[in-house]
Each structure stands twice: as structure tokens, then as C-alpha cells.
PDB file of C-alpha atoms in Angstrom:
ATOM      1  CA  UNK A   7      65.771  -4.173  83.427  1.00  0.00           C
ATOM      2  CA  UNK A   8      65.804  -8.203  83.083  1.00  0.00           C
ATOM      3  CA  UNK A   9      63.450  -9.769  81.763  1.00  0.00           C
ATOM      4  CA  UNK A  10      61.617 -12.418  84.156  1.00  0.00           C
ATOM      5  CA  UNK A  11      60.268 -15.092  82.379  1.00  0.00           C
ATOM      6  CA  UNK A  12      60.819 -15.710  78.767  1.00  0.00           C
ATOM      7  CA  UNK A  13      57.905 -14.624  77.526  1.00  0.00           C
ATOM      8  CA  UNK A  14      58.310 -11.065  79.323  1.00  0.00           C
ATOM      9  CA  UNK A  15      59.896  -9.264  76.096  1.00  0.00           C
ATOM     10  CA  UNK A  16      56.394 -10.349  74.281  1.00  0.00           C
ATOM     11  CA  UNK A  17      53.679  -9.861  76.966  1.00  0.00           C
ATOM     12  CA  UNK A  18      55.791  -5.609  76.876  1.00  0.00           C
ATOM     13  CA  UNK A  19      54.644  -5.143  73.095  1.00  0.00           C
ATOM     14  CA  UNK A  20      51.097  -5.943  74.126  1.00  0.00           C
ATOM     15  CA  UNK A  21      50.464  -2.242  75.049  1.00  0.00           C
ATOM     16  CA  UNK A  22      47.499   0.371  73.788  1.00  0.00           C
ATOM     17  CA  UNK A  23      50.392   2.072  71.738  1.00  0.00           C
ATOM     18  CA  UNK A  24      50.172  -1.104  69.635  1.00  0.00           C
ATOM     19  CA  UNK A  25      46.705  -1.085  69.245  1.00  0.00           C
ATOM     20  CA  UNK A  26      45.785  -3.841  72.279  1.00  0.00           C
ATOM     21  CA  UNK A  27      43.499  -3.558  74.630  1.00  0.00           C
ATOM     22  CA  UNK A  28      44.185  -5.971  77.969  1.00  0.00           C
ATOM     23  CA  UNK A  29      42.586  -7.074  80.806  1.00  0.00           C
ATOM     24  CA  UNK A  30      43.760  -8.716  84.352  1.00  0.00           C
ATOM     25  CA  UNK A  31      40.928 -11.798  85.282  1.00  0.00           C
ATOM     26  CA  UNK A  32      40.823 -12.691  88.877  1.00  0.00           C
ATOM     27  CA  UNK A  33      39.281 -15.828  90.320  1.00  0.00           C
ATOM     28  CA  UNK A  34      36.451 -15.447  92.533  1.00  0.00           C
ATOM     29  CA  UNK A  35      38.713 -14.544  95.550  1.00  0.00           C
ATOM     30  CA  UNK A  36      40.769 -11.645  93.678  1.00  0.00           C
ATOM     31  CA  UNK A  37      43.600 -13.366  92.569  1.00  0.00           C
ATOM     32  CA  UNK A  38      45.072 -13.111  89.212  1.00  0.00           C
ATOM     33  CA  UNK A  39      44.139 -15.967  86.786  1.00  0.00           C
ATOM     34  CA  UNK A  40      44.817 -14.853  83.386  1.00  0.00           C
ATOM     35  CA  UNK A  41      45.112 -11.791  81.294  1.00  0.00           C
ATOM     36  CA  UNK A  42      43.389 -11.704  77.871  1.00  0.00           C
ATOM     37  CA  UNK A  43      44.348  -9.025  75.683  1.00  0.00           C
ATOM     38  CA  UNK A  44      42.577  -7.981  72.132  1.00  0.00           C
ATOM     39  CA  UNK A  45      43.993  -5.894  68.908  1.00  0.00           C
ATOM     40  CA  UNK A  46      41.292  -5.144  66.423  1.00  0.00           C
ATOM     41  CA  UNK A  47      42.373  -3.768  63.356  1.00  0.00           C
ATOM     42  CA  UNK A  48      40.867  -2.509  60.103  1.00  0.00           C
ATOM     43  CA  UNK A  49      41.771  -6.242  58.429  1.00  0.00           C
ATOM     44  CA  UNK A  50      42.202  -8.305  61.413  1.00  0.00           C
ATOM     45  CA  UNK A  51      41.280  -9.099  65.044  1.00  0.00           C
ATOM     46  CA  UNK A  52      43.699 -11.012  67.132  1.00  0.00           C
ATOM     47  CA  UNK A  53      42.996 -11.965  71.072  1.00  0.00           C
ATOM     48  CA  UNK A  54      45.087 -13.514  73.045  1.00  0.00           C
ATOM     49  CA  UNK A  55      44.514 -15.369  76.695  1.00  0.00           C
ATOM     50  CA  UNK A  56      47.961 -15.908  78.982  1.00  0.00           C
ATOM     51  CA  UNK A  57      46.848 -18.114  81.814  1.00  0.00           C
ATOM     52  CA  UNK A  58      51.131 -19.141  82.579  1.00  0.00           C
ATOM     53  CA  UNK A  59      54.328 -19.668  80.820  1.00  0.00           C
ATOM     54  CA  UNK A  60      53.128 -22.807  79.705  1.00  0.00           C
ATOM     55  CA  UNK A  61      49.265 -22.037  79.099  1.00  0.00           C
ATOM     56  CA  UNK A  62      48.847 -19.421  76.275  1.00  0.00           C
ATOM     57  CA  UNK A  63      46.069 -19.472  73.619  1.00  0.00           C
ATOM     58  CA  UNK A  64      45.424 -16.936  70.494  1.00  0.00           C
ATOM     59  CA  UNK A  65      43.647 -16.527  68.098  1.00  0.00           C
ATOM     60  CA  UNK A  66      43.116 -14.120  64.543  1.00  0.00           C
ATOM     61  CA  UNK A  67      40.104 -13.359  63.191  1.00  0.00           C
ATOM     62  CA  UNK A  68      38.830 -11.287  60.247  1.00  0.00           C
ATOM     63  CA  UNK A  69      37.429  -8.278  61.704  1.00  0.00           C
ATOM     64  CA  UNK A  70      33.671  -7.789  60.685  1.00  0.00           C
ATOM     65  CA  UNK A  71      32.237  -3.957  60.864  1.00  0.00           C
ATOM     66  CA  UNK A  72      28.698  -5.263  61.489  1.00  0.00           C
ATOM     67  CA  UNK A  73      28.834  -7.534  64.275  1.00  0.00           C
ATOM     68  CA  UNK A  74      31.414  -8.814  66.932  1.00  0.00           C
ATOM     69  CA  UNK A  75      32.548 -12.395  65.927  1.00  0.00           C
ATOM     70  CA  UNK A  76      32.664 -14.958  68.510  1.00  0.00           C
ATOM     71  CA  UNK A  77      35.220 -18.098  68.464  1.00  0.00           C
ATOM     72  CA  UNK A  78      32.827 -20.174  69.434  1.00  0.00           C
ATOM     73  CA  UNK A  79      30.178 -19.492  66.549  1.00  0.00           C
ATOM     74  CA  UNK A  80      29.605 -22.642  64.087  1.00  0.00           C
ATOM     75  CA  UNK A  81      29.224 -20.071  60.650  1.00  0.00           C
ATOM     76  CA  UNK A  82      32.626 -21.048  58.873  1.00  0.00           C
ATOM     77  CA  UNK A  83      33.047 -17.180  58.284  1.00  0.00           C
ATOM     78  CA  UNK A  84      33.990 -16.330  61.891  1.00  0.00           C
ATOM     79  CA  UNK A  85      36.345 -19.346  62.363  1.00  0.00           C
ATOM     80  CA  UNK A  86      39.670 -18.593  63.725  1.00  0.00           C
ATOM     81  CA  UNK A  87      42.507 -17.953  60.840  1.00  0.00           C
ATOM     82  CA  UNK A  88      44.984 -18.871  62.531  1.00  0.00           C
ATOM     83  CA  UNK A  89      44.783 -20.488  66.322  1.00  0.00           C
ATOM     84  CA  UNK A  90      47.937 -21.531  68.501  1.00  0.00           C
ATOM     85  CA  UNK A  91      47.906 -22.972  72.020  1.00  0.00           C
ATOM     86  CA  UNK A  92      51.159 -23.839  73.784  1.00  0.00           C
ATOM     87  CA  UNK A  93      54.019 -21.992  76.258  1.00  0.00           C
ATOM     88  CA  UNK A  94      53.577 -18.247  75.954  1.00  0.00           C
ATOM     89  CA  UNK A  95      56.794 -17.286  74.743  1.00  0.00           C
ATOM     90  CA  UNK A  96      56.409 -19.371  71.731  1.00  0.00           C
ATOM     91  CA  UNK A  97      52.832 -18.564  70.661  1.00  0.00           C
ATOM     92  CA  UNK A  98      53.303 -14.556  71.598  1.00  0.00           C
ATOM     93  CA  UNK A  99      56.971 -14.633  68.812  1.00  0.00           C
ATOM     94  CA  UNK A 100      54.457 -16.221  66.192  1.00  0.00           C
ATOM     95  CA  UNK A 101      51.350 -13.899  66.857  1.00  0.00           C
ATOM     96  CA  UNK A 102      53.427 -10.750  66.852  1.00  0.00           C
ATOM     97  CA  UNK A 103      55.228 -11.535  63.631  1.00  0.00           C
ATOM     98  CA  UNK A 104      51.892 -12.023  61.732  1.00  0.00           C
ATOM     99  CA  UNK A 105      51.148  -8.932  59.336  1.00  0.00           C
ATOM    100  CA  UNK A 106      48.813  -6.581  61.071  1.00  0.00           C
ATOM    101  CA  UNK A 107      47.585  -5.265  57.672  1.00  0.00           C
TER     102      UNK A 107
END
């Protein structure tokens, strides 16, 4: 099987046998727009959104057993750890080699 677009070998290990959970997201007319995918571990959270080979953002939190932590909150505590925003290919090779413990 060959592998479409360079990031293709990366968006395969984002599967619920590696802990992530994804999701298609369709414009208002039912066409694909993005796919946002989330891992949420015991230490760590990371989400990632893949709007196009050249459009990628993630993100790694520090998971929090008492509430769900939203990027966009202003307490210091549930600030990203580590952010990265670029073509997918590069941004999926650095997410996936962070520790997941």
C-alpha cells in the first residue's frame, strides 16, 4: 500500500489501539474540513487538528482528573506544554515521538 501524502504514515498511528480518539468535521454542507483527534493519558493529554498537508496544529496538555482543561483558559496551569503549528507531516513525527508516560 503507498502512502499518499507524506504525512499518511503518521495520520495511520492515530488509531483507538493507540489510545486516540478521532473525529471527521464537515462544513455546513457535509464536506470534510478537518479531523481532530485526542489521546488522554494518565500523565498527558495531547489533541491534534489536521485541516491539510500544510495546516496541522497540536497541542499537550497535563491531564487533570477533576475537570477537562481547555486551550483557551487564561489559568497558567492548563497552558499548552508543548504547541506546534505547521505542515502535518512535520508536526505529527514530533508529537508522536514525545513520551506518552
Amino acid at each position: 500500500m503507498t502512502d499518499l501524502y507524506p504525512s499518511t504514515k503518521y495520520v495511520r498511528r492515530l488509531t483507538a489501539a493507540n489510545g486516540w480518539r478521532r473525529e471527521l468535521i464537515p462544513d455546513r454542507h457535509g464536506r470534510p474540513v478537518a479531523i481532530v483527534a485526542v489521546r488522554a493519558g494518565p500523565r498527558w493529554t495531547d489533541s491534534v487538528a489536521i485541516e491539510g498537508e500544510d495546516r496541522t496544529v497540536a497541542m499537550r496538555h497535563r491531564t487533570r482528573d477533576d475537570r477537562l482543561t481547555l486551550p483557551s483558559e487564561p489559568d497558567p496551569v492548563g497552558a499548552a506544554l508543548w504547541r506546534r503549528d505547521g505542515r502535518c507531516e512535520d508536526v505529527l513525527a514530533e508529537l508522536l515521538e514525545l513520551p506518552t508516560q
